PDB file of N, CA and C in Angstrom:
ATOM      1  N   UNK A   1      89.319 151.903  12.632  1.00  0.00           N
ATOM      2  CA  UNK A   1      89.302 152.081  14.067  1.00  0.00           C
ATOM      3  C   UNK A   1      88.518 153.330  14.447  1.00  0.00           C
ATOM      4  N   UNK A   2      87.629 153.786  13.604  1.00  0.00           N
ATOM      5  CA  UNK A   2      86.871 154.991  13.869  1.00  0.00           C
ATOM      6  C   UNK A   2      85.931 154.861  15.052  1.00  0.00           C
ATOM      7  N   UNK A   3      85.584 153.662  15.455  1.00  0.00           N
ATOM      8  CA  UNK A   3      84.658 153.457  16.564  1.00  0.00           C
ATOM      9  C   UNK A   3      85.304 153.611  17.935  1.00  0.00           C
ATOM     10  N   UNK A   4      86.619 153.772  17.977  1.00  0.00           N
ATOM     11  CA  UNK A   4      87.342 153.887  19.231  1.00  0.00           C
ATOM     12  C   UNK A   4      87.789 155.334  19.449  1.00  0.00           C
ATOM     13  N   UNK A   5      87.738 155.777  20.704  1.00  0.00           N
ATOM     14  CA  UNK A   5      88.246 157.095  21.045  1.00  0.00           C
ATOM     15  C   UNK A   5      89.781 157.082  20.940  1.00  0.00           C
ATOM     16  N   UNK A   6      90.354 158.248  20.994  1.00  0.00           N
ATOM     17  CA  UNK A   6      91.812 158.371  20.896  1.00  0.00           C
ATOM     18  C   UNK A   6      92.498 157.627  22.048  1.00  0.00           C
ATOM     19  N   UNK A   7      91.927 157.725  23.258  1.00  0.00           N
ATOM     20  CA  UNK A   7      92.492 157.033  24.407  1.00  0.00           C
ATOM     21  C   UNK A   7      92.389 155.527  24.234  1.00  0.00           C
ATOM     22  N   UNK A   8      91.243 155.056  23.761  1.00  0.00           N
ATOM     23  CA  UNK A   8      91.060 153.625  23.523  1.00  0.00           C
ATOM     24  C   UNK A   8      92.044 153.105  22.472  1.00  0.00           C
ATOM     25  N   UNK A   9      92.275 153.889  21.445  1.00  0.00           N
ATOM     26  CA  UNK A   9      93.236 153.481  20.407  1.00  0.00           C
ATOM     27  C   UNK A   9      94.637 153.358  21.002  1.00  0.00           C
ATOM     28  N   UNK A  10      95.008 154.297  21.873  1.00  0.00           N
ATOM     29  CA  UNK A  10      96.323 154.233  22.510  1.00  0.00           C
ATOM     30  C   UNK A  10      96.451 153.001  23.398  1.00  0.00           C
ATOM     31  N   UNK A  11      95.400 152.693  24.144  1.00  0.00           N
ATOM     32  CA  UNK A  11      95.407 151.513  25.014  1.00  0.00           C
ATOM     33  C   UNK A  11      95.533 150.253  24.148  1.00  0.00           C
ATOM     34  N   UNK A  12      94.744 150.146  23.096  1.00  0.00           N
ATOM     35  CA  UNK A  12      94.787 148.982  22.226  1.00  0.00           C
ATOM     36  C   UNK A  12      96.165 148.790  21.581  1.00  0.00           C
ATOM     37  N   UNK A  13      96.755 149.885  21.130  1.00  0.00           N
ATOM     38  CA  UNK A  13      98.076 149.796  20.530  1.00  0.00           C
ATOM     39  C   UNK A  13      99.092 149.266  21.541  1.00  0.00           C
ATOM     40  N   UNK A  14      99.014 149.776  22.766  1.00  0.00           N
ATOM     41  CA  UNK A  14      99.940 149.356  23.810  1.00  0.00           C
ATOM     42  C   UNK A  14      99.768 147.863  24.136  1.00  0.00           C
ATOM     43  N   UNK A  15      98.514 147.420  24.323  1.00  0.00           N
ATOM     44  CA  UNK A  15      98.320 146.018  24.700  1.00  0.00           C
ATOM     45  C   UNK A  15      98.630 145.091  23.546  1.00  0.00           C
ATOM     46  N   UNK A  16      98.385 145.526  22.311  1.00  0.00           N
ATOM     47  CA  UNK A  16      98.759 144.686  21.140  1.00  0.00           C
ATOM     48  C   UNK A  16     100.264 144.468  21.107  1.00  0.00           C
ATOM     49  N   UNK A  17     101.027 145.537  21.326  1.00  0.00           N
ATOM     50  CA  UNK A  17     102.484 145.413  21.318  1.00  0.00           C
ATOM     51  C   UNK A  17     102.968 144.472  22.433  1.00  0.00           C
ATOM     52  N   UNK A  18     102.390 144.601  23.608  1.00  0.00           N
ATOM     53  CA  UNK A  18     102.803 143.770  24.719  1.00  0.00           C
ATOM     54  C   UNK A  18     102.427 142.298  24.535  1.00  0.00           C
ATOM     55  N   UNK A  19     101.356 142.049  23.800  1.00  0.00           N
ATOM     56  CA  UNK A  19     100.887 140.670  23.590  1.00  0.00           C
ATOM     57  C   UNK A  19     101.373 140.137  22.245  1.00  0.00           C
ATOM     58  N   UNK A  20     102.351 140.762  21.643  1.00  0.00           N
ATOM     59  CA  UNK A  20     102.848 140.337  20.325  1.00  0.00           C
ATOM     60  C   UNK A  20     103.346 138.888  20.359  1.00  0.00           C
ATOM     61  N   UNK A  21     103.839 138.442  21.485  1.00  0.00           N
ATOM     62  CA  UNK A  21     104.339 137.070  21.612  1.00  0.00           C
ATOM     63  C   UNK A  21     103.258 136.052  21.881  1.00  0.00           C
ATOM     64  N   UNK A  22     102.014 136.484  21.920  1.00  0.00           N
ATOM     65  CA  UNK A  22     100.894 135.576  22.162  1.00  0.00           C
ATOM     66  C   UNK A  22     100.016 136.012  23.304  1.00  0.00           C
ATOM     67  N   UNK A  23     100.644 136.368  24.453  1.00  0.00           N
ATOM     68  CA  UNK A  23      99.851 136.830  25.584  1.00  0.00           C
ATOM     69  C   UNK A  23     100.691 137.709  26.496  1.00  0.00           C
ATOM     70  N   UNK A  24     100.005 138.501  27.278  1.00  0.00           N
ATOM     71  CA  UNK A  24     100.664 139.367  28.247  1.00  0.00           C
ATOM     72  C   UNK A  24      99.727 139.562  29.432  1.00  0.00           C
ATOM     73  N   UNK A  25     100.307 139.757  30.604  1.00  0.00           N
ATOM     74  CA  UNK A  25      99.544 140.045  31.810  1.00  0.00           C
ATOM     75  C   UNK A  25      99.900 141.476  32.214  1.00  0.00           C
ATOM     76  N   UNK A  26      98.886 142.325  32.256  1.00  0.00           N
ATOM     77  CA  UNK A  26      99.113 143.749  32.465  1.00  0.00           C
ATOM     78  C   UNK A  26      98.192 144.287  33.548  1.00  0.00           C
ATOM     79  N   UNK A  27      98.630 145.364  34.162  1.00  0.00           N
ATOM     80  CA  UNK A  27      97.803 146.095  35.111  1.00  0.00           C
ATOM     81  C   UNK A  27      97.543 147.477  34.541  1.00  0.00           C
ATOM     82  N   UNK A  28      96.437 148.066  34.934  1.00  0.00           N
ATOM     83  CA  UNK A  28      96.070 149.387  34.419  1.00  0.00           C
ATOM     84  C   UNK A  28      97.178 150.413  34.680  1.00  0.00           C
ATOM     85  N   UNK A  29      97.805 150.335  35.838  1.00  0.00           N
ATOM     86  CA  UNK A  29      98.867 151.294  36.165  1.00  0.00           C
ATOM     87  C   UNK A  29     100.036 151.166  35.185  1.00  0.00           C
ATOM     88  N   UNK A  30     100.379 149.948  34.840  1.00  0.00           N
ATOM     89  CA  UNK A  30     101.475 149.690  33.905  1.00  0.00           C
ATOM     90  C   UNK A  30     101.118 150.261  32.517  1.00  0.00           C
ATOM     91  N   UNK A  31      99.918 150.017  32.059  1.00  0.00           N
ATOM     92  CA  UNK A  31      99.479 150.539  30.760  1.00  0.00           C
ATOM     93  C   UNK A  31      99.457 152.069  30.809  1.00  0.00           C
ATOM     94  N   UNK A  32      98.909 152.620  31.882  1.00  0.00           N
ATOM     95  CA  UNK A  32      98.811 154.067  32.031  1.00  0.00           C
ATOM     96  C   UNK A  32     100.181 154.745  31.963  1.00  0.00           C
ATOM     97  N   UNK A  33     101.156 154.166  32.644  1.00  0.00           N
ATOM     98  CA  UNK A  33     102.500 154.723  32.621  1.00  0.00           C
ATOM     99  C   UNK A  33     103.094 154.664  31.225  1.00  0.00           C
ATOM    100  N   UNK A  34     102.752 153.641  30.473  1.00  0.00           N
ATOM    101  CA  UNK A  34     103.287 153.486  29.121  1.00  0.00           C
ATOM    102  C   UNK A  34     102.689 154.411  28.089  1.00  0.00           C
ATOM    103  N   UNK A  35     101.472 154.932  28.356  1.00  0.00           N
ATOM    104  CA  UNK A  35     100.820 155.755  27.349  1.00  0.00           C
ATOM    105  C   UNK A  35     100.416 157.135  27.845  1.00  0.00           C
ATOM    106  N   UNK A  36     100.729 157.456  29.083  1.00  0.00           N
ATOM    107  CA  UNK A  36     100.499 158.796  29.585  1.00  0.00           C
ATOM    108  C   UNK A  36      99.072 159.102  30.016  1.00  0.00           C
ATOM    109  N   UNK A  37      98.338 158.100  30.470  1.00  0.00           N
ATOM    110  CA  UNK A  37      97.031 158.297  31.047  1.00  0.00           C
ATOM    111  C   UNK A  37      97.080 157.928  32.520  1.00  0.00           C
ATOM    112  N   UNK A  38      95.998 158.168  33.237  1.00  0.00           N
ATOM    113  CA  UNK A  38      95.946 157.739  34.635  1.00  0.00           C
ATOM    114  C   UNK A  38      95.488 156.279  34.686  1.00  0.00           C
ATOM    115  N   UNK A  39      95.826 155.603  35.764  1.00  0.00           N
ATOM    116  CA  UNK A  39      95.407 154.214  35.920  1.00  0.00           C
ATOM    117  C   UNK A  39      93.900 154.112  35.950  1.00  0.00           C
ATOM    118  N   UNK A  40      93.242 155.128  36.497  1.00  0.00           N
ATOM    119  CA  UNK A  40      91.779 155.132  36.558  1.00  0.00           C
ATOM    120  C   UNK A  40      91.193 155.236  35.155  1.00  0.00           C
ATOM    121  N   UNK A  41      91.772 156.112  34.307  1.00  0.00           N
ATOM    122  CA  UNK A  41      91.303 156.235  32.933  1.00  0.00           C
ATOM    123  C   UNK A  41      91.420 154.918  32.171  1.00  0.00           C
ATOM    124  N   UNK A  42      92.517 154.225  32.380  1.00  0.00           N
ATOM    125  CA  UNK A  42      92.728 152.935  31.721  1.00  0.00           C
ATOM    126  C   UNK A  42      91.794 151.893  32.297  1.00  0.00           C
ATOM    127  N   UNK A  43      91.695 151.819  33.615  1.00  0.00           N
ATOM    128  CA  UNK A  43      90.868 150.816  34.267  1.00  0.00           C
ATOM    129  C   UNK A  43      89.385 150.913  33.893  1.00  0.00           C
ATOM    130  N   UNK A  44      88.917 152.116  33.654  1.00  0.00           N
ATOM    131  CA  UNK A  44      87.529 152.310  33.249  1.00  0.00           C
ATOM    132  C   UNK A  44      87.297 151.839  31.809  1.00  0.00           C
ATOM    133  N   UNK A  45      88.307 151.993  30.960  1.00  0.00           N
ATOM    134  CA  UNK A  45      88.158 151.655  29.549  1.00  0.00           C
ATOM    135  C   UNK A  45      88.410 150.176  29.223  1.00  0.00           C
ATOM    136  N   UNK A  46      89.210 149.490  30.014  1.00  0.00           N
ATOM    137  CA  UNK A  46      89.538 148.111  29.686  1.00  0.00           C
ATOM    138  C   UNK A  46      88.339 147.179  29.589  1.00  0.00           C
ATOM    139  N   UNK A  47      87.390 147.202  30.521  1.00  0.00           N
ATOM    140  CA  UNK A  47      86.223 146.316  30.375  1.00  0.00           C
ATOM    141  C   UNK A  47      85.413 146.620  29.111  1.00  0.00           C
ATOM    142  N   UNK A  48      85.317 147.908  28.769  1.00  0.00           N
ATOM    143  CA  UNK A  48      84.601 148.305  27.562  1.00  0.00           C
ATOM    144  C   UNK A  48      85.321 147.821  26.319  1.00  0.00           C
ATOM    145  N   UNK A  49      86.644 147.966  26.332  1.00  0.00           N
ATOM    146  CA  UNK A  49      87.444 147.494  25.189  1.00  0.00           C
ATOM    147  C   UNK A  49      87.354 145.988  25.038  1.00  0.00           C
ATOM    148  N   UNK A  50      87.270 145.292  26.148  1.00  0.00           N
ATOM    149  CA  UNK A  50      87.161 143.826  26.100  1.00  0.00           C
ATOM    150  C   UNK A  50      85.930 143.402  25.295  1.00  0.00           C
ATOM    151  N   UNK A  51      84.869 144.202  25.391  1.00  0.00           N
ATOM    152  CA  UNK A  51      83.651 143.896  24.669  1.00  0.00           C
ATOM    153  C   UNK A  51      83.687 144.400  23.224  1.00  0.00           C
ATOM    154  N   UNK A  52      84.361 145.518  22.990  1.00  0.00           N
ATOM    155  CA  UNK A  52      84.317 146.185  21.686  1.00  0.00           C
ATOM    156  C   UNK A  52      85.312 145.638  20.658  1.00  0.00           C
ATOM    157  N   UNK A  53      86.462 145.180  21.099  1.00  0.00           N
ATOM    158  CA  UNK A  53      87.514 144.842  20.147  1.00  0.00           C
ATOM    159  C   UNK A  53      87.558 143.343  19.843  1.00  0.00           C
ATOM    160  N   UNK A  54      87.913 143.059  18.622  1.00  0.00           N
ATOM    161  CA  UNK A  54      88.144 141.667  18.212  1.00  0.00           C
ATOM    162  C   UNK A  54      89.611 141.438  17.865  1.00  0.00           C
ATOM    163  N   UNK A  55      90.416 142.496  17.947  1.00  0.00           N
ATOM    164  CA  UNK A  55      91.835 142.432  17.616  1.00  0.00           C
ATOM    165  C   UNK A  55      92.608 141.606  18.651  1.00  0.00           C
ATOM    166  N   UNK A  56      92.254 141.789  19.924  1.00  0.00           N
ATOM    167  CA  UNK A  56      92.880 141.064  21.016  1.00  0.00           C
ATOM    168  C   UNK A  56      91.794 140.669  22.003  1.00  0.00           C
ATOM    169  N   UNK A  57      92.051 139.639  22.776  1.00  0.00           N
ATOM    170  CA  UNK A  57      91.146 139.250  23.845  1.00  0.00           C
ATOM    171  C   UNK A  57      91.674 139.875  25.133  1.00  0.00           C
ATOM    172  N   UNK A  58      90.814 140.613  25.795  1.00  0.00           N
ATOM    173  CA  UNK A  58      91.168 141.245  27.076  1.00  0.00           C
ATOM    174  C   UNK A  58      90.276 140.615  28.134  1.00  0.00           C
ATOM    175  N   UNK A  59      90.926 139.990  29.106  1.00  0.00           N
ATOM    176  CA  UNK A  59      90.177 139.223  30.104  1.00  0.00           C
ATOM    177  C   UNK A  59      90.637 139.617  31.508  1.00  0.00           C
ATOM    178  N   UNK A  60      89.687 139.896  32.382  1.00  0.00           N
ATOM    179  CA  UNK A  60      90.040 140.168  33.773  1.00  0.00           C
ATOM    180  C   UNK A  60      90.573 138.863  34.338  1.00  0.00           C
ATOM    181  N   UNK A  61      91.804 138.889  34.812  1.00  0.00           N
ATOM    182  CA  UNK A  61      92.499 137.655  35.156  1.00  0.00           C
ATOM    183  C   UNK A  61      92.603 137.414  36.645  1.00  0.00           C
ATOM    184  N   UNK A  62      93.036 138.402  37.372  1.00  0.00           N
ATOM    185  CA  UNK A  62      93.209 138.212  38.802  1.00  0.00           C
ATOM    186  C   UNK A  62      93.169 139.535  39.523  1.00  0.00           C
ATOM    187  N   UNK A  63      93.004 139.462  40.832  1.00  0.00           N
ATOM    188  CA  UNK A  63      92.940 140.685  41.604  1.00  0.00           C
ATOM    189  C   UNK A  63      93.693 140.476  42.911  1.00  0.00           C
ATOM    190  N   UNK A  64      94.755 141.198  43.075  1.00  0.00           N
ATOM    191  CA  UNK A  64      95.505 141.211  44.324  1.00  0.00           C
ATOM    192  C   UNK A  64      95.325 142.618  44.881  1.00  0.00           C
ATOM    193  N   UNK A  65      96.290 143.453  44.658  1.00  0.00           N
ATOM    194  CA  UNK A  65      96.141 144.862  45.009  1.00  0.00           C
ATOM    195  C   UNK A  65      95.361 145.602  43.925  1.00  0.00           C
ATOM    196  N   UNK A  66      95.587 145.174  42.706  1.00  0.00           N
ATOM    197  CA  UNK A  66      94.859 145.760  41.587  1.00  0.00           C
ATOM    198  C   UNK A  66      94.574 144.654  40.594  1.00  0.00           C
ATOM    199  N   UNK A  67      93.663 144.897  39.693  1.00  0.00           N
ATOM    200  CA  UNK A  67      93.251 143.893  38.724  1.00  0.00           C
ATOM    201  C   UNK A  67      94.363 143.653  37.710  1.00  0.00           C
ATOM    202  N   UNK A  68      94.602 142.388  37.409  1.00  0.00           N
ATOM    203  CA  UNK A  68      95.522 142.014  36.326  1.00  0.00           C
ATOM    204  C   UNK A  68      94.654 141.638  35.135  1.00  0.00           C
ATOM    205  N   UNK A  69      95.062 142.072  33.965  1.00  0.00           N
ATOM    206  CA  UNK A  69      94.354 141.788  32.732  1.00  0.00           C
ATOM    207  C   UNK A  69      95.209 140.888  31.880  1.00  0.00           C
ATOM    208  N   UNK A  70      94.585 139.825  31.376  1.00  0.00           N
ATOM    209  CA  UNK A  70      95.291 138.914  30.457  1.00  0.00           C
ATOM    210  C   UNK A  70      94.897 139.314  29.040  1.00  0.00           C
ATOM    211  N   UNK A  71      95.910 139.604  28.243  1.00  0.00           N
ATOM    212  CA  UNK A  71      95.682 140.025  26.852  1.00  0.00           C
ATOM    213  C   UNK A  71      96.297 138.971  25.924  1.00  0.00           C
ATOM    214  N   UNK A  72      95.489 138.452  25.025  1.00  0.00           N
ATOM    215  CA  UNK A  72      95.977 137.454  24.068  1.00  0.00           C
ATOM    216  C   UNK A  72      95.644 137.916  22.660  1.00  0.00           C
ATOM    217  N   UNK A  73      96.499 137.507  21.718  1.00  0.00           N
ATOM    218  CA  UNK A  73      96.305 137.863  20.309  1.00  0.00           C
ATOM    219  C   UNK A  73      95.438 136.842  19.635  1.00  0.00           C
TER     220      UNK A  73
END
């Protein structure tokens, strides 16, 4: 995992745990609260992680007040 920053590693660990059952629907604010970053920090990194990681699929799923991300294993 040397290609990921410390923040990216924390985000990936969080989303992997939440998607352990197969899939999870998450918002940046929810992830941020779980790992101690700001929602903006998470929101900026999620699209990049979606392209960089093969461990989980991260897909922009919906947008109401904020973007929902679908994470699958």
